[in-house]
PDB file of C-alpha atoms in Angstrom:
ATOM      1  CA  MET A  49     171.918  -5.496 -81.185  1.00 54.00           C
ATOM      2  CA  SER A  50     169.532  -7.207 -83.662  1.00 72.00           C
ATOM      3  CA  LYS A  51     168.416 -10.803 -83.171  1.00 77.00           C
ATOM      4  CA  ILE A  52     170.393 -12.074 -86.136  1.00 78.00           C
ATOM      5  CA  LYS A  53     173.603 -10.375 -84.971  1.00 82.00           C
ATOM      6  CA  THR A  54     173.126 -11.804 -81.484  1.00 85.00           C
ATOM      7  CA  ALA A  55     172.645 -15.301 -82.919  1.00 84.00           C
ATOM      8  CA  ILE A  56     175.657 -15.042 -85.243  1.00 85.00           C
ATOM      9  CA  LYS A  57     177.862 -13.785 -82.416  1.00 88.00           C
ATOM     10  CA  ALA A  58     176.799 -16.762 -80.266  1.00 87.00           C
ATOM     11  CA  THR A  59     177.595 -19.143 -83.141  1.00 87.00           C
ATOM     12  CA  TYR A  60     181.126 -17.750 -83.561  1.00 89.00           C
ATOM     13  CA  PHE A  61     181.538 -18.236 -79.819  1.00 89.00           C
ATOM     14  CA  SER A  62     180.593 -21.917 -80.268  1.00 86.00           C
ATOM     15  CA  ILE A  63     182.928 -22.429 -83.227  1.00 88.00           C
ATOM     16  CA  ILE A  64     185.999 -20.987 -81.518  1.00 90.00           C
ATOM     17  CA  GLY A  65     185.328 -22.848 -78.275  1.00 87.00           C
ATOM     18  CA  ASN A  66     184.787 -26.194 -80.027  1.00 84.00           C
ATOM     19  CA  VAL A  67     187.961 -25.901 -82.112  1.00 89.00           C
ATOM     20  CA  ILE A  68     190.047 -25.296 -78.987  1.00 89.00           C
ATOM     21  CA  LEU A  69     188.343 -28.098 -77.066  1.00 85.00           C
ATOM     22  CA  ALA A  70     188.610 -30.633 -79.917  1.00 85.00           C
ATOM     23  CA  ILE A  71     192.376 -30.109 -80.039  1.00 89.00           C
ATOM     24  CA  LEU A  72     192.745 -30.192 -76.243  1.00 88.00           C
ATOM     25  CA  LYS A  73     190.632 -33.333 -75.849  1.00 84.00           C
ATOM     26  CA  GLY A  74     192.392 -35.141 -78.684  1.00 87.00           C
ATOM     27  CA  ILE A  75     195.859 -34.463 -77.280  1.00 89.00           C
ATOM     28  CA  ALA A  76     194.810 -35.324 -73.713  1.00 86.00           C
ATOM     29  CA  GLY A  77     193.050 -38.502 -74.868  1.00 83.00           C
ATOM     30  CA  ILE A  78     196.019 -39.781 -76.874  1.00 86.00           C
ATOM     31  CA  PHE A  79     198.691 -39.057 -74.264  1.00 87.00           C
ATOM     32  CA  GLY A  80     196.396 -39.858 -71.319  1.00 83.00           C
ATOM     33  CA  ASN A  81     195.297 -43.303 -72.628  1.00 77.00           C
ATOM     34  CA  SER A  82     191.621 -42.321 -72.497  1.00 74.00           C
ATOM     35  CA  TYR A  83     189.301 -43.233 -75.322  1.00 70.00           C
ATOM     36  CA  ALA A  84     186.492 -41.418 -73.531  1.00 67.00           C
ATOM     37  CA  LEU A  85     188.448 -38.201 -74.075  1.00 76.00           C
ATOM     38  CA  ILE A  86     189.131 -39.118 -77.683  1.00 78.00           C
ATOM     39  CA  ALA A  87     185.394 -39.740 -78.096  1.00 71.00           C
ATOM     40  CA  ASP A  88     184.824 -36.296 -76.632  1.00 72.00           C
ATOM     41  CA  ALA A  89     187.252 -34.875 -79.197  1.00 80.00           C
ATOM     42  CA  ILE A  90     185.321 -36.583 -82.001  1.00 76.00           C
ATOM     43  CA  GLU A  91     182.092 -35.001 -80.825  1.00 71.00           C
ATOM     44  CA  SER A  92     183.687 -31.558 -80.485  1.00 76.00           C
ATOM     45  CA  THR A  93     185.008 -31.871 -84.053  1.00 80.00           C
ATOM     46  CA  ALA A  94     181.488 -32.704 -85.249  1.00 75.00           C
ATOM     47  CA  ASP A  95     180.256 -29.725 -83.242  1.00 76.00           C
ATOM     48  CA  VAL A  96     182.566 -27.422 -85.193  1.00 83.00           C
ATOM     49  CA  PHE A  97     181.035 -28.466 -88.509  1.00 80.00           C
ATOM     50  CA  ALA A  98     177.551 -28.319 -86.997  1.00 77.00           C
ATOM     51  CA  SER A  99     178.158 -24.762 -85.786  1.00 81.00           C
ATOM     52  CA  PHE A 100     179.272 -23.740 -89.270  1.00 85.00           C
ATOM     53  CA  LEU A 101     175.977 -25.155 -90.574  1.00 82.00           C
ATOM     54  CA  VAL A 102     174.089 -23.114 -87.979  1.00 81.00           C
ATOM     55  CA  LEU A 103     176.028 -20.005 -89.047  1.00 84.00           C
ATOM     56  CA  PHE A 104     175.115 -20.611 -92.689  1.00 85.00           C
ATOM     57  CA  GLY A 105     171.466 -21.166 -91.767  1.00 82.00           C
ATOM     58  CA  LEU A 106     171.255 -17.975 -89.715  1.00 81.00           C
ATOM     59  CA  LYS A 107     172.742 -15.855 -92.485  1.00 83.00           C
ATOM     60  CA  TYR A 108     170.521 -17.438 -95.134  1.00 83.00           C
ATOM     61  CA  ALA A 109     167.401 -17.056 -92.987  1.00 79.00           C
ATOM     62  CA  ASP A 110     168.151 -13.341 -92.643  1.00 78.00           C
ATOM     63  CA  ARG A 111     167.691 -12.755 -96.374  1.00 82.00           C
ATOM     64  CA  PRO A 112     164.691 -10.535 -97.165  1.00 82.00           C
ATOM     65  CA  PRO A 113     161.602 -11.964 -98.902  1.00 81.00           C
ATOM     66  CA  ASP A 114     161.762 -12.195-102.699  1.00 82.00           C
ATOM     67  CA  ASP A 115     159.506 -13.315-105.547  1.00 84.00           C
ATOM     68  CA  ASN A 116     160.268 -16.990-104.974  1.00 86.00           C
ATOM     69  CA  HIS A 117     160.144 -16.736-101.172  1.00 84.00           C
ATOM     70  CA  PRO A 118     157.433 -14.195-100.310  1.00 80.00           C
ATOM     71  CA  TYR A 119     157.399 -15.382 -96.671  1.00 79.00           C
ATOM     72  CA  GLY A 120     161.151 -15.045 -96.300  1.00 80.00           C
ATOM     73  CA  HIS A 121     163.837 -17.709 -95.875  1.00 82.00           C
ATOM     74  CA  GLY A 122     163.267 -18.648 -92.240  1.00 79.00           C
ATOM     75  CA  LYS A 123     162.395 -22.292 -92.980  1.00 82.00           C
ATOM     76  CA  ILE A 124     166.099 -22.956 -93.581  1.00 84.00           C
ATOM     77  CA  GLU A 125     166.558 -22.961 -89.792  1.00 80.00           C
ATOM     78  CA  PRO A 126     164.769 -26.251 -89.015  1.00 83.00           C
ATOM     79  CA  LEU A 127     166.432 -27.811 -92.071  1.00 86.00           C
ATOM     80  CA  VAL A 128     169.814 -26.848 -90.638  1.00 83.00           C
ATOM     81  CA  THR A 129     168.674 -28.249 -87.296  1.00 82.00           C
ATOM     82  CA  PHE A 130     168.048 -31.604 -89.034  1.00 87.00           C
ATOM     83  CA  MET A 131     171.623 -31.557 -90.318  1.00 84.00           C
ATOM     84  CA  VAL A 132     172.931 -30.705 -86.857  1.00 80.00           C
ATOM     85  CA  VAL A 133     170.982 -33.687 -85.494  1.00 85.00           C
ATOM     86  CA  ALA A 134     172.560 -35.846 -88.223  1.00 86.00           C
ATOM     87  CA  PHE A 135     175.997 -34.757 -86.997  1.00 79.00           C
ATOM     88  CA  LEU A 136     175.017 -35.700 -83.457  1.00 80.00           C
ATOM     89  CA  VAL A 137     173.761 -39.130 -84.495  1.00 86.00           C
ATOM     90  CA  THR A 138     176.862 -39.762 -86.631  1.00 84.00           C
ATOM     91  CA  SER A 139     179.281 -38.788 -83.868  1.00 78.00           C
ATOM     92  CA  ALA A 140     177.331 -40.907 -81.350  1.00 83.00           C
ATOM     93  CA  SER A 141     177.497 -43.891 -83.720  1.00 87.00           C
ATOM     94  CA  VAL A 142     181.256 -43.507 -84.192  1.00 82.00           C
ATOM     95  CA  ILE A 143     181.763 -43.205 -80.429  1.00 80.00           C
ATOM     96  CA  ALA A 144     179.644 -46.305 -79.781  1.00 86.00           C
ATOM     97  CA  TYR A 145     181.477 -48.380 -82.400  1.00 86.00           C
ATOM     98  CA  GLU A 146     184.932 -47.377 -81.202  1.00 79.00           C
ATOM     99  CA  SER A 147     183.917 -47.904 -77.566  1.00 80.00           C
ATOM    100  CA  ILE A 148     182.845 -51.475 -78.288  1.00 86.00           C
ATOM    101  CA  GLN A 149     186.118 -52.115 -80.122  1.00 83.00           C
ATOM    102  CA  ASN A 150     188.139 -50.738 -77.202  1.00 78.00           C
ATOM    103  CA  ILE A 151     186.162 -52.714 -74.614  1.00 81.00           C
ATOM    104  CA  GLN A 152     187.211 -55.893 -76.434  1.00 81.00           C
ATOM    105  CA  THR A 153     190.870 -54.827 -76.645  1.00 75.00           C
ATOM    106  CA  PRO A 154     193.112 -54.810 -73.521  1.00 73.00           C
ATOM    107  CA  HIS A 155     194.730 -51.440 -72.899  1.00 66.00           C
ATOM    108  CA  LEU A 156     196.320 -49.297 -70.195  1.00 71.00           C
ATOM    109  CA  SER A 157     194.324 -47.338 -67.628  1.00 73.00           C
ATOM    110  CA  PRO A 158     193.890 -43.607 -68.277  1.00 76.00           C
ATOM    111  CA  LYS A 159     196.335 -41.164 -66.672  1.00 82.00           C
ATOM    112  CA  PRO A 160     195.121 -39.465 -63.454  1.00 85.00           C
ATOM    113  CA  TRP A 161     195.757 -35.969 -64.835  1.00 88.00           C
ATOM    114  CA  THR A 162     193.045 -36.510 -67.478  1.00 84.00           C
ATOM    115  CA  LEU A 163     190.508 -35.916 -64.693  1.00 87.00           C
ATOM    116  CA  LEU A 164     191.748 -32.323 -64.344  1.00 89.00           C
ATOM    117  CA  VAL A 165     191.305 -31.810 -68.069  1.00 86.00           C
ATOM    118  CA  LEU A 166     187.805 -33.256 -67.968  1.00 85.00           C
ATOM    119  CA  GLY A 167     186.806 -31.195 -64.944  1.00 89.00           C
ATOM    120  CA  SER A 168     187.777 -28.002 -66.760  1.00 90.00           C
ATOM    121  CA  ILE A 169     185.943 -29.117 -69.903  1.00 86.00           C
ATOM    122  CA  ILE A 170     182.740 -29.906 -68.004  1.00 89.00           C
ATOM    123  CA  ILE A 171     182.670 -26.463 -66.396  1.00 91.00           C
ATOM    124  CA  TRP A 172     183.362 -24.724 -69.712  1.00 89.00           C
ATOM    125  CA  LYS A 173     180.816 -26.691 -71.768  1.00 86.00           C
ATOM    126  CA  GLU A 174     178.020 -26.236 -69.214  1.00 90.00           C
ATOM    127  CA  THR A 175     178.793 -22.505 -69.166  1.00 91.00           C
ATOM    128  CA  ALA A 176     178.760 -22.417 -72.985  1.00 90.00           C
ATOM    129  CA  PHE A 177     175.436 -24.292 -73.009  1.00 90.00           C
ATOM    130  CA  ARG A 178     173.804 -21.725 -70.750  1.00 91.00           C
ATOM    131  CA  ILE A 179     175.197 -18.776 -72.730  1.00 91.00           C
ATOM    132  CA  VAL A 180     174.107 -20.091 -76.135  1.00 89.00           C
ATOM    133  CA  LEU A 181     170.734 -21.326 -74.838  1.00 89.00           C
ATOM    134  CA  LYS A 182     170.026 -17.870 -73.435  1.00 89.00           C
ATOM    135  CA  ARG A 183     170.823 -16.355 -76.838  1.00 87.00           C
ATOM    136  CA  SER A 184     168.572 -18.896 -78.573  1.00 86.00           C
ATOM    137  CA  ILE A 185     165.679 -17.888 -76.315  1.00 85.00           C
ATOM    138  CA  GLU A 186     166.363 -14.191 -76.939  1.00 83.00           C
ATOM    139  CA  THR A 187     166.426 -14.688 -80.717  1.00 82.00           C
ATOM    140  CA  ASN A 188     163.782 -17.462 -80.944  1.00 79.00           C
ATOM    141  CA  SER A 189     166.219 -19.497 -83.083  1.00 80.00           C
ATOM    142  CA  SER A 190     165.695 -23.276 -83.296  1.00 76.00           C
ATOM    143  CA  SER A 191     169.083 -23.913 -84.917  1.00 76.00           C
ATOM    144  CA  LEU A 192     170.867 -21.902 -82.220  1.00 82.00           C
ATOM    145  CA  LYS A 193     169.001 -23.926 -79.607  1.00 81.00           C
ATOM    146  CA  ALA A 194     170.292 -27.090 -81.283  1.00 77.00           C
ATOM    147  CA  ASP A 195     173.796 -25.644 -81.115  1.00 80.00           C
ATOM    148  CA  ALA A 196     173.314 -24.977 -77.397  1.00 85.00           C
ATOM    149  CA  TRP A 197     172.292 -28.581 -76.801  1.00 79.00           C
ATOM    150  CA  HIS A 198     175.424 -29.646 -78.613  1.00 75.00           C
ATOM    151  CA  HIS A 199     177.320 -28.008 -75.748  1.00 82.00           C
ATOM    152  CA  ARG A 200     175.144 -29.805 -73.188  1.00 81.00           C
ATOM    153  CA  SER A 201     175.667 -33.207 -74.862  1.00 76.00           C
ATOM    154  CA  ASP A 202     179.402 -32.505 -74.900  1.00 77.00           C
ATOM    155  CA  ALA A 203     179.273 -31.743 -71.174  1.00 82.00           C
ATOM    156  CA  ILE A 204     177.379 -35.004 -70.592  1.00 79.00           C
ATOM    157  CA  THR A 205     179.962 -37.087 -72.460  1.00 75.00           C
ATOM    158  CA  SER A 206     182.677 -35.394 -70.408  1.00 80.00           C
ATOM    159  CA  VAL A 207     180.839 -36.238 -67.176  1.00 84.00           C
ATOM    160  CA  MET A 208     180.565 -39.862 -68.302  1.00 80.00           C
ATOM    161  CA  ALA A 209     184.265 -39.886 -69.160  1.00 79.00           C
ATOM    162  CA  PHE A 210     185.093 -38.399 -65.751  1.00 85.00           C
ATOM    163  CA  ILE A 211     183.111 -41.137 -64.012  1.00 85.00           C
ATOM    164  CA  GLY A 212     184.627 -43.884 -66.167  1.00 82.00           C
ATOM    165  CA  ILE A 213     188.201 -42.745 -65.647  1.00 80.00           C
ATOM    166  CA  SER A 214     187.612 -42.345 -61.921  1.00 87.00           C
ATOM    167  CA  ILE A 215     186.338 -45.945 -61.693  1.00 86.00           C
ATOM    168  CA  SER A 216     189.323 -47.180 -63.691  1.00 81.00           C
ATOM    169  CA  LEU A 217     191.797 -45.372 -61.430  1.00 82.00           C
ATOM    170  CA  ILE A 218     190.082 -46.280 -58.141  1.00 86.00           C
ATOM    171  CA  PHE A 219     189.592 -49.999 -58.812  1.00 83.00           C
ATOM    172  CA  GLY A 220     192.741 -50.530 -60.876  1.00 76.00           C
ATOM    173  CA  LYS A 221     193.497 -53.736 -62.801  1.00 77.00           C
ATOM    174  CA  GLY A 222     190.485 -55.243 -64.524  1.00 77.00           C
ATOM    175  CA  PHE A 223     188.670 -51.898 -64.780  1.00 80.00           C
ATOM    176  CA  GLU A 224     190.797 -50.362 -67.554  1.00 73.00           C
ATOM    177  CA  ALA A 225     187.787 -50.341 -69.909  1.00 77.00           C
ATOM    178  CA  ALA A 226     185.587 -48.327 -67.532  1.00 81.00           C
ATOM    179  CA  ASP A 227     186.070 -45.141 -69.535  1.00 73.00           C
ATOM    180  CA  ASP A 228     185.155 -47.029 -72.723  1.00 79.00           C
ATOM    181  CA  TRP A 229     181.904 -48.131 -71.119  1.00 84.00           C
ATOM    182  CA  ALA A 230     181.374 -44.511 -70.080  1.00 80.00           C
ATOM    183  CA  ALA A 231     181.862 -43.397 -73.694  1.00 78.00           C
ATOM    184  CA  LEU A 232     179.362 -46.043 -74.839  1.00 84.00           C
ATOM    185  CA  LEU A 233     176.784 -44.796 -72.329  1.00 85.00           C
ATOM    186  CA  ALA A 234     177.443 -41.223 -73.415  1.00 80.00           C
ATOM    187  CA  SER A 235     176.694 -42.146 -77.042  1.00 83.00           C
ATOM    188  CA  GLY A 236     173.215 -43.269 -75.973  1.00 86.00           C
ATOM    189  CA  ILE A 237     172.641 -39.984 -74.142  1.00 81.00           C
ATOM    190  CA  ILE A 238     173.728 -38.068 -77.252  1.00 81.00           C
ATOM    191  CA  ILE A 239     171.170 -39.981 -79.366  1.00 87.00           C
ATOM    192  CA  TYR A 240     168.434 -39.092 -76.877  1.00 84.00           C
ATOM    193  CA  ASN A 241     169.407 -35.407 -76.922  1.00 79.00           C
ATOM    194  CA  ALA A 242     169.393 -35.532 -80.723  1.00 83.00           C
ATOM    195  CA  TYR A 243     165.746 -36.630 -80.598  1.00 86.00           C
ATOM    196  CA  LEU A 244     164.876 -33.779 -78.209  1.00 80.00           C
ATOM    197  CA  ILE A 245     166.357 -31.330 -80.724  1.00 80.00           C
ATOM    198  CA  PHE A 246     164.788 -33.033 -83.744  1.00 87.00           C
ATOM    199  CA  ARG A 247     161.184 -33.138 -82.494  1.00 84.00           C
ATOM    200  CA  PRO A 248     160.435 -29.368 -82.283  1.00 81.00           C
ATOM    201  CA  ALA A 249     162.270 -28.734 -85.559  1.00 83.00           C
ATOM    202  CA  LEU A 250     160.024 -31.322 -87.238  1.00 86.00           C
ATOM    203  CA  GLY A 251     156.995 -29.537 -85.776  1.00 82.00           C
ATOM    204  CA  GLU A 252     158.259 -26.270 -87.251  1.00 81.00           C
ATOM    205  CA  ILE A 253     158.628 -27.804 -90.717  1.00 83.00           C
ATOM    206  CA  MET A 254     155.155 -29.367 -90.469  1.00 82.00           C
ATOM    207  CA  ASP A 255     153.595 -26.061 -89.331  1.00 80.00           C
ATOM    208  CA  GLU A 256     152.269 -27.612 -86.133  1.00 78.00           C
ATOM    209  CA  ASN A 257     150.016 -25.263 -84.178  1.00 74.00           C
ATOM    210  CA  ARG A 258     151.957 -25.558 -80.909  1.00 76.00           C
ATOM    211  CA  TYR A 259     152.363 -21.963 -79.790  1.00 82.00           C
ATOM    212  CA  ASP A 260     149.454 -21.521 -77.401  1.00 86.00           C
ATOM    213  CA  ASP A 261     151.309 -18.908 -75.336  1.00 87.00           C
ATOM    214  CA  VAL A 262     151.789 -16.682 -78.383  1.00 89.00           C
ATOM    215  CA  ILE A 263     148.169 -17.179 -79.464  1.00 92.00           C
ATOM    216  CA  GLU A 264     146.922 -16.167 -76.022  1.00 93.00           C
ATOM    217  CA  GLU A 265     149.067 -13.016 -76.139  1.00 93.00           C
ATOM    218  CA  VAL A 266     147.685 -12.229 -79.612  1.00 94.00           C
ATOM    219  CA  ARG A 267     144.094 -12.529 -78.366  1.00 94.00           C
ATOM    220  CA  VAL A 268     144.747 -10.252 -75.389  1.00 94.00           C
ATOM    221  CA  LYS A 269     146.552  -7.603 -77.449  1.00 95.00           C
ATOM    222  CA  SER A 270     143.903  -7.686 -80.192  1.00 95.00           C
ATOM    223  CA  LEU A 271     141.201  -6.506 -77.793  1.00 94.00           C
ATOM    224  CA  GLU A 272     143.250  -3.361 -77.155  1.00 94.00           C
ATOM    225  CA  VAL A 273     142.464  -2.168 -80.697  1.00 94.00           C
ATOM    226  CA  THR A 274     139.345  -0.006 -81.025  1.00 93.00           C
ATOM    227  CA  GLY A 275     136.709  -1.770 -83.112  1.00 93.00           C
ATOM    228  CA  VAL A 276     137.881  -5.322 -82.405  1.00 93.00           C
ATOM    229  CA  LEU A 277     135.094  -7.012 -80.436  1.00 92.00           C
ATOM    230  CA  ASP A 278     136.721 -10.430 -80.141  1.00 92.00           C
ATOM    231  CA  THR A 279     138.937 -12.936 -81.964  1.00 93.00           C
ATOM    232  CA  GLU A 280     138.036 -16.288 -83.430  1.00 91.00           C
ATOM    233  CA  LYS A 281     140.442 -18.603 -85.277  1.00 91.00           C
ATOM    234  CA  ALA A 282     144.144 -17.965 -84.628  1.00 92.00           C
ATOM    235  CA  PHE A 283     146.908 -20.031 -86.242  1.00 92.00           C
ATOM    236  CA  ILE A 284     150.635 -19.585 -85.661  1.00 89.00           C
ATOM    237  CA  ARG A 285     153.429 -20.903 -87.875  1.00 87.00           C
ATOM    238  CA  LYS A 286     157.091 -20.505 -87.013  1.00 83.00           C
ATOM    239  CA  ALA A 287     159.636 -19.605 -89.689  1.00 80.00           C
ATOM    240  CA  GLY A 288     163.165 -19.029 -88.454  1.00 74.00           C
ATOM    241  CA  MET A 289     163.176 -16.548 -85.596  1.00 77.00           C
ATOM    242  CA  ASN A 290     159.703 -15.180 -86.348  1.00 82.00           C
ATOM    243  CA  TYR A 291     156.061 -16.265 -86.405  1.00 87.00           C
ATOM    244  CA  HIS A 292     153.421 -15.992 -89.120  1.00 89.00           C
ATOM    245  CA  LEU A 293     149.891 -15.342 -87.895  1.00 92.00           C
ATOM    246  CA  ASP A 294     146.460 -16.043 -89.430  1.00 93.00           C
ATOM    247  CA  LEU A 295     143.791 -14.368 -87.294  1.00 95.00           C
ATOM    248  CA  HIS A 296     140.017 -13.948 -87.536  1.00 95.00           C
ATOM    249  CA  ALA A 297     138.935 -10.712 -85.860  1.00 95.00           C
ATOM    250  CA  ILE A 298     135.299 -10.028 -84.993  1.00 94.00           C
ATOM    251  CA  VAL A 299     133.989  -6.486 -85.603  1.00 94.00           C
ATOM    252  CA  ASP A 300     130.563  -4.812 -85.708  1.00 92.00           C
ATOM    253  CA  GLY A 301     128.722  -6.352 -88.656  1.00 89.00           C
ATOM    254  CA  ASP A 302     126.999  -3.078 -89.508  1.00 89.00           C
ATOM    255  CA  ILE A 303     130.143  -1.083 -90.329  1.00 91.00           C
ATOM    256  CA  SER A 304     131.334  -0.539 -93.902  1.00 92.00           C
ATOM    257  CA  VAL A 305     133.927  -2.659 -95.693  1.00 92.00           C
ATOM    258  CA  THR A 306     136.272   0.342 -95.593  1.00 94.00           C
ATOM    259  CA  ALA A 307     135.906   0.669 -91.831  1.00 94.00           C
ATOM    260  CA  GLY A 308     136.614  -3.044 -91.395  1.00 93.00           C
ATOM    261  CA  HIS A 309     139.673  -2.692 -93.626  1.00 94.00           C
ATOM    262  CA  ILE A 310     140.996   0.178 -91.490  1.00 95.00           C
ATOM    263  CA  ILE A 311     140.463  -1.822 -88.280  1.00 95.00           C
ATOM    264  CA  ALA A 312     142.343  -4.791 -89.792  1.00 95.00           C
ATOM    265  CA  HIS A 313     145.359  -2.584 -90.596  1.00 95.00           C
ATOM    266  CA  LYS A 314     145.320  -1.003 -87.150  1.00 95.00           C
ATOM    267  CA  LEU A 315     145.231  -4.494 -85.649  1.00 95.00           C
ATOM    268  CA  GLN A 316     148.177  -5.608 -87.777  1.00 94.00           C
ATOM    269  CA  ASP A 317     150.248  -2.583 -86.781  1.00 94.00           C
ATOM    270  CA  HIS A 318     149.376  -2.969 -83.101  1.00 95.00           C
ATOM    271  CA  LEU A 319     150.275  -6.668 -82.997  1.00 95.00           C
ATOM    272  CA  LYS A 320     153.610  -6.092 -84.748  1.00 91.00           C
ATOM    273  CA  GLU A 321     154.424  -3.329 -82.285  1.00 91.00           C
ATOM    274  CA  GLU A 322     153.414  -5.314 -79.197  1.00 92.00           C
ATOM    275  CA  ILE A 323     154.758  -8.742 -80.291  1.00 89.00           C
ATOM    276  CA  PRO A 324     158.010  -8.147 -82.229  1.00 82.00           C
ATOM    277  CA  ASN A 325     158.406 -11.839 -83.188  1.00 82.00           C
ATOM    278  CA  LEU A 326     155.323 -11.628 -85.399  1.00 87.00           C
ATOM    279  CA  ASN A 327     156.340 -11.151 -89.003  1.00 83.00           C
ATOM    280  CA  PHE A 328     153.591 -11.806 -91.573  1.00 88.00           C
ATOM    281  CA  ILE A 329     150.082 -11.205 -90.224  1.00 92.00           C
ATOM    282  CA  LEU A 330     146.920 -12.060 -92.148  1.00 93.00           C
ATOM    283  CA  ILE A 331     143.704 -10.637 -90.659  1.00 95.00           C
ATOM    284  CA  HIS A 332     140.290 -11.973 -91.685  1.00 94.00           C
ATOM    285  CA  ILE A 333     137.363  -9.796 -90.591  1.00 94.00           C
ATOM    286  CA  GLU A 334     134.267 -11.536 -89.184  1.00 92.00           C
ATOM    287  CA  PRO A 335     130.940  -9.707 -88.564  1.00 91.00           C
ATOM    288  CA  GLY A 336     129.835  -9.626 -84.948  1.00 82.00           C
ATOM    289  CA  ASN A 337     126.174  -9.924 -85.934  1.00 68.00           C
ATOM    290  CA  PRO A 338     126.103 -12.053 -89.116  1.00 55.00           C
ATOM    291  CA  ILE A 339     124.103 -10.608 -91.991  1.00 50.00           C
ATOM    292  CA  ASP A 340     121.279 -12.681 -93.462  1.00 48.00           C
ATOM    293  CA  PHE A 341     122.058 -12.239 -97.156  1.00 43.00           C
ATOM    294  CA  ASP A 342     119.039 -14.282 -98.246  1.00 50.00           C
ATOM    295  CA  SER A 343     116.630 -11.839 -96.619  1.00 45.00           C
ATOM    296  CA  THR A 344     118.309  -8.812 -98.153  1.00 45.00           C
ATOM    297  CA  SER A 345     118.680 -10.148-101.699  1.00 43.00           C
ATOM    298  CA  THR A 346     116.215  -9.298-104.466  1.00 42.00           C
ATOM    299  CA  ASN A 347     114.498 -11.905-106.597  1.00 40.00           C
TER     300      ASN A 347
END
């Protein structure tokens, strides 16, 4: 299965799961007197829309290069990630506001059976996080990784709700708002997770050279090509699921331009074969023993 198909399949998995959970949490929160569960339902609803954004981004990023986008459409992925982060921040803000309102308003304690619902949700969301995160690593997709962390943040809010409801039930009268405090704490955790998702996506947009592991692999694989003596500058940019590479390769300075051209193409082909995530590769040939043009020129 191709990377894009794997990523899209994982996104559909997220959408279906979040729709079911949003409905389940909403019903359980309303009938179980738990705003923490209702807050969870709000986040799951936001997750549904966020997953649709991820799906759109993945399909758009898979478009082939054209005249206006010679390097492809992969940069849509971090842009979609920014929108996913916006959904996270918005849902966290709504949860925080409603939590504060509920803390100030007397209300009944949550029903004990809501703990069973939350326990099931926590197990499911952590499982979903691990499944989608694994797919994001396989496909090298930043937006899919953001979607995975949506599942983790959902699991965290459910854990907070579980703790809050447990405190409310154990200590009884006077602790009815414990699950509201738990929801408020969860909103802060969601904001922090949003930052963790946002930071690498910003680096991708800004073309930060932060892929030292890939660069090291490129240098090692380059020396396997006959005629390549060493490598010099190597810059990696990420676009969607793939990387763009600018590489300076050192060859014998006494060979012809044609020979250097052939070596450059062999190096390109070898790197694409050995490192599938490399998409566009630009090779600049450097002479191993620099030529003194001044001494060879005629007056």
